[in-house]
XYZ file of C-alpha atoms in Angstrom:
354
model
C 0.463 62.193 50.618
C 0.721 58.490 49.726
C 1.773 57.750 46.129
C -0.426 54.990 44.594
C 1.366 51.880 43.402
C 1.682 51.890 39.621
C -0.582 49.330 37.991
C 0.959 46.758 35.638
C -0.345 46.840 32.079
C 2.065 45.545 29.447
C 2.341 43.488 26.275
C 5.072 40.832 26.336
C 6.602 39.362 23.175
C 6.489 35.562 23.068
C 5.981 32.572 20.757
C 3.033 30.195 20.473
C 4.090 26.580 21.011
C 0.754 24.952 20.167
C 2.149 23.590 16.858
C 5.279 23.527 14.671
C 4.559 26.967 13.180
C 5.734 28.824 16.328
C 3.855 32.015 15.448
C 4.939 35.189 17.192
C 2.495 36.440 19.786
C 1.922 39.282 22.236
C 0.760 38.409 25.748
C -1.266 41.113 27.494
C -0.561 41.056 31.241
C -2.473 43.219 33.695
C -1.447 43.225 37.356
C 0.241 39.841 37.024
C -2.678 38.224 35.193
C -2.558 37.105 31.560
C -5.743 38.463 29.992
C -5.221 38.215 26.206
C -3.092 36.609 23.496
C -2.742 38.237 20.095
C -0.557 37.795 17.034
C 2.681 39.788 16.929
C 2.631 42.059 13.846
C 6.451 42.189 13.920
C 6.789 38.405 13.479
C 7.986 37.809 9.881
C 6.354 34.364 9.748
C 2.851 34.910 11.124
C 2.624 38.670 10.467
C 0.328 39.394 13.388
C -2.014 36.438 13.002
C -2.903 33.678 15.455
C -5.235 30.781 14.753
C -8.069 29.835 17.103
C -5.876 27.221 18.758
C -3.191 29.791 19.503
C -5.689 32.249 20.920
C -7.124 29.486 23.102
C -3.692 28.998 24.681
C -4.934 31.405 27.331
C -7.271 28.681 28.617
C -4.390 26.359 29.476
C -2.811 28.945 31.758
C -5.793 29.050 34.096
C -7.460 25.676 33.487
C -8.376 24.328 36.948
C -7.542 20.798 35.731
C -4.029 21.703 34.554
C -1.030 19.796 35.905
C 0.819 22.072 38.331
C 3.267 19.627 39.908
C 4.931 16.257 39.142
C 2.541 13.313 39.501
C 3.408 9.852 40.775
C 1.314 6.792 39.937
C 0.346 4.970 43.112
C -1.773 2.226 41.538
C 0.441 -0.442 39.880
C -2.552 -1.846 38.014
C -2.948 -0.444 34.488
C -5.754 -0.617 31.975
C -8.643 1.214 30.370
C -10.890 2.643 33.064
C -8.412 1.855 35.860
C -7.733 4.833 38.127
C -3.931 5.422 38.199
C -4.393 7.232 41.540
C -1.986 10.022 40.749
C -0.348 11.694 43.721
C 1.334 15.100 43.634
C 4.989 15.054 44.660
C 7.705 17.692 44.870
C 10.209 18.351 42.095
C 13.012 17.134 44.357
C 11.247 13.812 44.894
C 10.518 13.496 41.169
C 14.160 14.116 40.228
C 15.396 11.664 42.885
C 13.094 8.956 41.498
C 14.221 9.663 37.940
C 17.923 9.518 38.832
C 17.401 6.312 40.801
C 15.680 4.548 37.890
C 18.143 5.827 35.288
C 21.118 4.748 37.395
C 19.684 1.236 37.682
C 19.302 0.966 33.900
C 22.744 2.390 33.203
C 24.411 0.007 35.635
C 22.739 -2.973 33.928
C 22.972 -1.900 30.278
C 22.458 1.706 29.117
C 21.079 0.403 25.807
C 17.960 -0.711 27.663
C 16.905 2.929 27.799
C 14.640 3.938 24.905
C 13.777 7.602 24.490
C 10.689 8.061 22.302
C 8.952 11.398 22.095
C 6.835 13.572 19.834
C 8.694 16.685 21.011
C 10.441 17.789 17.806
C 12.553 20.461 19.497
C 13.853 18.091 22.176
C 14.546 15.261 19.738
C 16.309 17.588 17.316
C 18.498 19.326 19.874
C 19.494 18.025 23.283
C 17.996 14.519 23.467
C 20.287 12.742 20.929
C 23.555 13.993 22.495
C 22.159 13.252 25.967
C 21.353 9.699 24.837
C 24.875 9.275 23.458
C 26.370 10.510 26.735
C 24.142 8.104 28.657
C 25.201 5.247 26.401
C 22.049 4.442 24.434
C 21.563 4.742 20.669
C 17.809 4.202 21.071
C 16.593 7.767 20.666
C 13.665 8.066 18.281
C 11.109 10.672 17.308
C 7.680 9.033 17.139
C 6.065 11.799 15.127
C 6.186 10.070 11.777
C 2.564 9.038 12.007
C 1.720 12.620 11.068
C 3.523 12.722 7.727
C 5.307 9.463 7.094
C 4.783 9.498 3.325
C 5.923 13.128 3.072
C 9.036 12.987 5.255
C 10.259 9.689 3.817
C 9.789 10.720 0.194
C 11.386 14.127 0.765
C 14.441 12.615 2.456
C 14.845 10.322 -0.567
C 14.365 12.982 -3.241
C 15.840 16.218 -1.906
C 17.261 15.439 1.541
C 14.828 17.657 3.428
C 12.251 17.147 6.136
C 9.378 18.937 4.457
C 8.083 19.938 1.048
C 5.810 22.783 0.060
C 4.373 24.225 -3.123
C 5.204 27.755 -4.190
C 1.959 29.571 -3.533
C 3.344 32.828 -4.896
C 3.520 31.297 -8.380
C 1.478 28.066 -8.316
C -1.481 28.050 -10.712
C -2.845 24.553 -10.081
C -2.694 22.747 -6.726
C -3.671 19.092 -6.307
C -4.133 18.210 -2.633
C -3.914 14.456 -2.131
C -5.059 13.524 1.353
C -3.895 16.769 2.930
C -5.296 20.210 3.678
C -2.271 22.412 3.070
C -3.461 25.965 2.691
C -6.722 25.308 4.557
C -5.403 25.598 8.146
C -3.304 22.464 7.794
C 0.441 21.967 7.450
C 3.541 23.222 9.231
C 2.579 26.891 9.168
C -1.166 27.010 8.817
C -1.490 30.784 9.201
C 1.001 31.612 6.467
C -0.144 29.006 3.931
C -3.824 29.811 4.453
C -3.264 33.486 3.744
C -1.079 32.696 0.730
C -3.634 30.187 -0.564
C -6.392 32.791 -0.291
C -4.264 35.297 -2.228
C -3.355 32.692 -4.865
C -6.983 31.699 -5.390
C -7.928 35.335 -5.698
C -5.503 35.658 -8.642
C -6.866 32.436 -10.196
C -5.054 29.389 -8.784
C -7.212 26.267 -9.159
C -7.435 23.822 -6.240
C -8.372 20.165 -6.767
C -8.746 18.034 -3.636
C -8.408 14.265 -4.084
C -9.577 12.714 -0.839
C -11.965 9.985 0.330
C -13.361 12.469 2.871
C -15.175 15.728 2.160
C -12.721 17.730 4.288
C -12.659 21.476 4.925
C -10.297 21.786 1.956
C -12.606 19.675 -0.227
C -15.574 21.851 0.699
C -13.744 25.010 -0.322
C -11.829 23.685 -3.343
C -12.707 24.313 -6.987
C -13.181 20.562 -7.335
C -13.411 17.620 -4.942
C -12.499 14.230 -6.422
C -13.462 11.337 -4.098
C -11.053 8.401 -4.256
C -11.004 4.886 -2.812
C -8.812 4.959 0.343
C -5.268 3.725 -0.168
C -5.178 4.106 -3.963
C -3.468 7.515 -4.184
C -0.321 5.912 -5.596
C -2.144 4.441 -8.588
C -3.782 7.805 -9.276
C -0.441 9.648 -9.169
C 1.265 7.099 -11.429
C -1.577 7.447 -13.917
C -1.170 11.234 -13.939
C 2.556 10.746 -14.615
C 1.798 8.319 -17.439
C -0.573 10.752 -19.134
C 1.871 13.642 -18.780
C 4.924 11.734 -20.022
C 3.569 9.229 -22.534
C 0.386 10.801 -23.876
C 1.013 14.544 -23.641
C 4.839 14.614 -23.708
C 4.583 17.326 -21.082
C 7.776 17.629 -19.041
C 10.614 20.065 -18.447
C 13.534 18.507 -20.341
C 16.050 21.178 -19.336
C 15.241 20.866 -15.637
C 15.200 17.057 -15.696
C 18.531 16.733 -17.478
C 20.377 19.440 -15.565
C 18.849 19.415 -12.080
C 17.765 15.838 -11.369
C 18.978 12.238 -11.707
C 16.662 11.632 -14.688
C 19.643 11.263 -17.040
C 21.576 8.793 -14.869
C 22.146 5.530 -16.734
C 20.443 2.465 -15.254
C 21.751 -1.040 -15.924
C 19.830 -4.307 -16.299
C 19.915 -4.883 -12.521
C 18.212 -1.557 -11.889
C 21.288 0.153 -10.431
C 23.068 3.278 -11.649
C 26.166 2.730 -13.778
C 29.194 4.420 -12.222
C 32.790 5.321 -12.982
C 34.740 2.487 -11.371
C 33.533 0.572 -8.309
C 32.664 3.651 -6.217
C 32.674 6.390 -8.828
C 30.178 8.980 -9.972
C 26.946 8.043 -11.769
C 27.191 8.088 -15.552
C 25.037 9.836 -18.151
C 25.018 9.508 -21.943
C 26.351 12.632 -23.627
C 24.538 13.072 -26.944
C 27.109 15.593 -28.061
C 30.075 13.195 -27.886
C 28.081 9.938 -28.149
C 29.541 8.406 -25.014
C 29.111 7.856 -21.281
C 30.544 10.540 -18.978
C 30.263 11.485 -15.292
C 26.981 13.204 -14.463
C 28.719 16.425 -13.357
C 30.923 16.874 -16.427
C 30.525 20.292 -17.996
C 29.472 21.143 -21.530
C 27.415 18.010 -22.170
C 23.966 17.251 -23.595
C 22.474 14.478 -21.415
C 20.153 11.967 -23.068
C 16.804 11.298 -21.390
C 15.638 8.569 -23.767
C 17.225 5.711 -25.657
C 19.164 2.478 -25.123
C 22.945 2.533 -24.913
C 25.830 0.181 -24.233
C 28.537 0.974 -21.694
C 31.400 -1.463 -21.064
C 29.338 -4.221 -22.643
C 26.242 -3.553 -20.497
C 22.962 -2.400 -21.991
C 21.500 0.601 -20.152
C 18.949 3.390 -20.339
C 18.427 6.782 -18.653
C 16.380 6.702 -15.442
C 13.797 8.949 -17.093
C 13.114 6.389 -19.803
C 12.865 3.644 -17.173
C 10.208 5.734 -15.415
C 8.295 6.343 -18.649
C 8.236 2.619 -19.363
C 7.199 1.732 -15.823
C 4.169 4.057 -15.714
C 2.776 2.744 -19.011
C 0.975 0.057 -17.006
C -1.008 2.771 -15.195
C -3.237 4.017 -17.982
C -6.375 5.853 -16.844
C -8.480 2.912 -18.065
C -6.508 0.501 -15.855
C -6.482 2.819 -12.845
C -10.133 3.922 -12.962
C -11.591 0.747 -11.380
C -8.842 0.806 -8.730
C -9.354 4.408 -7.625
C -13.065 4.868 -8.590
C -11.976 8.004 -10.500
C -13.055 7.907 -14.139
C -10.464 7.726 -16.908
C -11.797 10.978 -18.388
C -11.323 12.774 -15.061
C -7.754 11.479 -14.676
C -6.842 12.647 -18.191
C -8.499 16.016 -17.706
C -6.731 16.711 -14.400
C -3.364 15.656 -15.866
C -3.885 17.929 -18.879
C -4.989 20.895 -16.744
C -2.082 20.355 -14.371
C 0.455 20.209 -17.212
C -0.928 23.285 -18.949
C -0.896 25.285 -15.718
C 2.812 24.469 -15.262
C 3.555 26.504 -18.436
C 6.482 24.273 -19.482
């Protein structure tokens, strides 16, 4: 009697690489053929969910137009509508060509090599040290078109790549030109589920965007704004909160931020010595001390004199600066009415429960 060959039918643990979220997935393979992709319920990030894009990853595996081998351009002419006349070559030939071209550059001047990619994993791991070994400092990630304002501002304020709002506790979310929580952001599956849960318990969502996006369509309120004027709108919100409503967290600002650092007439922080620590004004001892000195009561407002130089806390400098962005002045810039700006600022401040 002949024993039949056992059929293959298994689920393989893997990770979706269709975006930065890297959701866990299960790949169903039957007799050597991938037939289904599903979310992995044991993945702590995605918790068994895959978006439509992740599920569609199956298409790429069997797409008849997929690239299955290295391609070599045979037409030197380039331009829109010009056929590059790609020709399939072997991996050995592709590697030989690559080594030949890299050797030529390195012999002339390794700094002529520029490595620019959108591959975050490669640029964050092996590409920079490889570039250093090759002899070029010109290794750059070109992905900043996707979140230039976010990454730059986060590096400057808290030294991180990304910022997120705490959906487990947030009661009022203002989305300015983004769709975080509406299948947008670094982990769309997680934030969308958390946003849905937060809205169910009462979180209000206000979308400020020139375009009626998916988020705008589903938000509690959509506030159209003239493109490129988000900064004026934000500064006006800050003005209302600080100068009209006096709504801010004094304890957090004085103890956890640089709001109390003393700023001189040139706009720079005053420091202990030439390269010392930033100074704050201690209201308890009526004098300037290092920002990290214990048992102090930092001032957030007022004018002081240190070593003959007039100075003020950074927080006061901010309050004075935003006074020029009253809702009445900003309304014609943004096309958002002064009443709407004041209302949103008030609602936002009240929801923070300071």
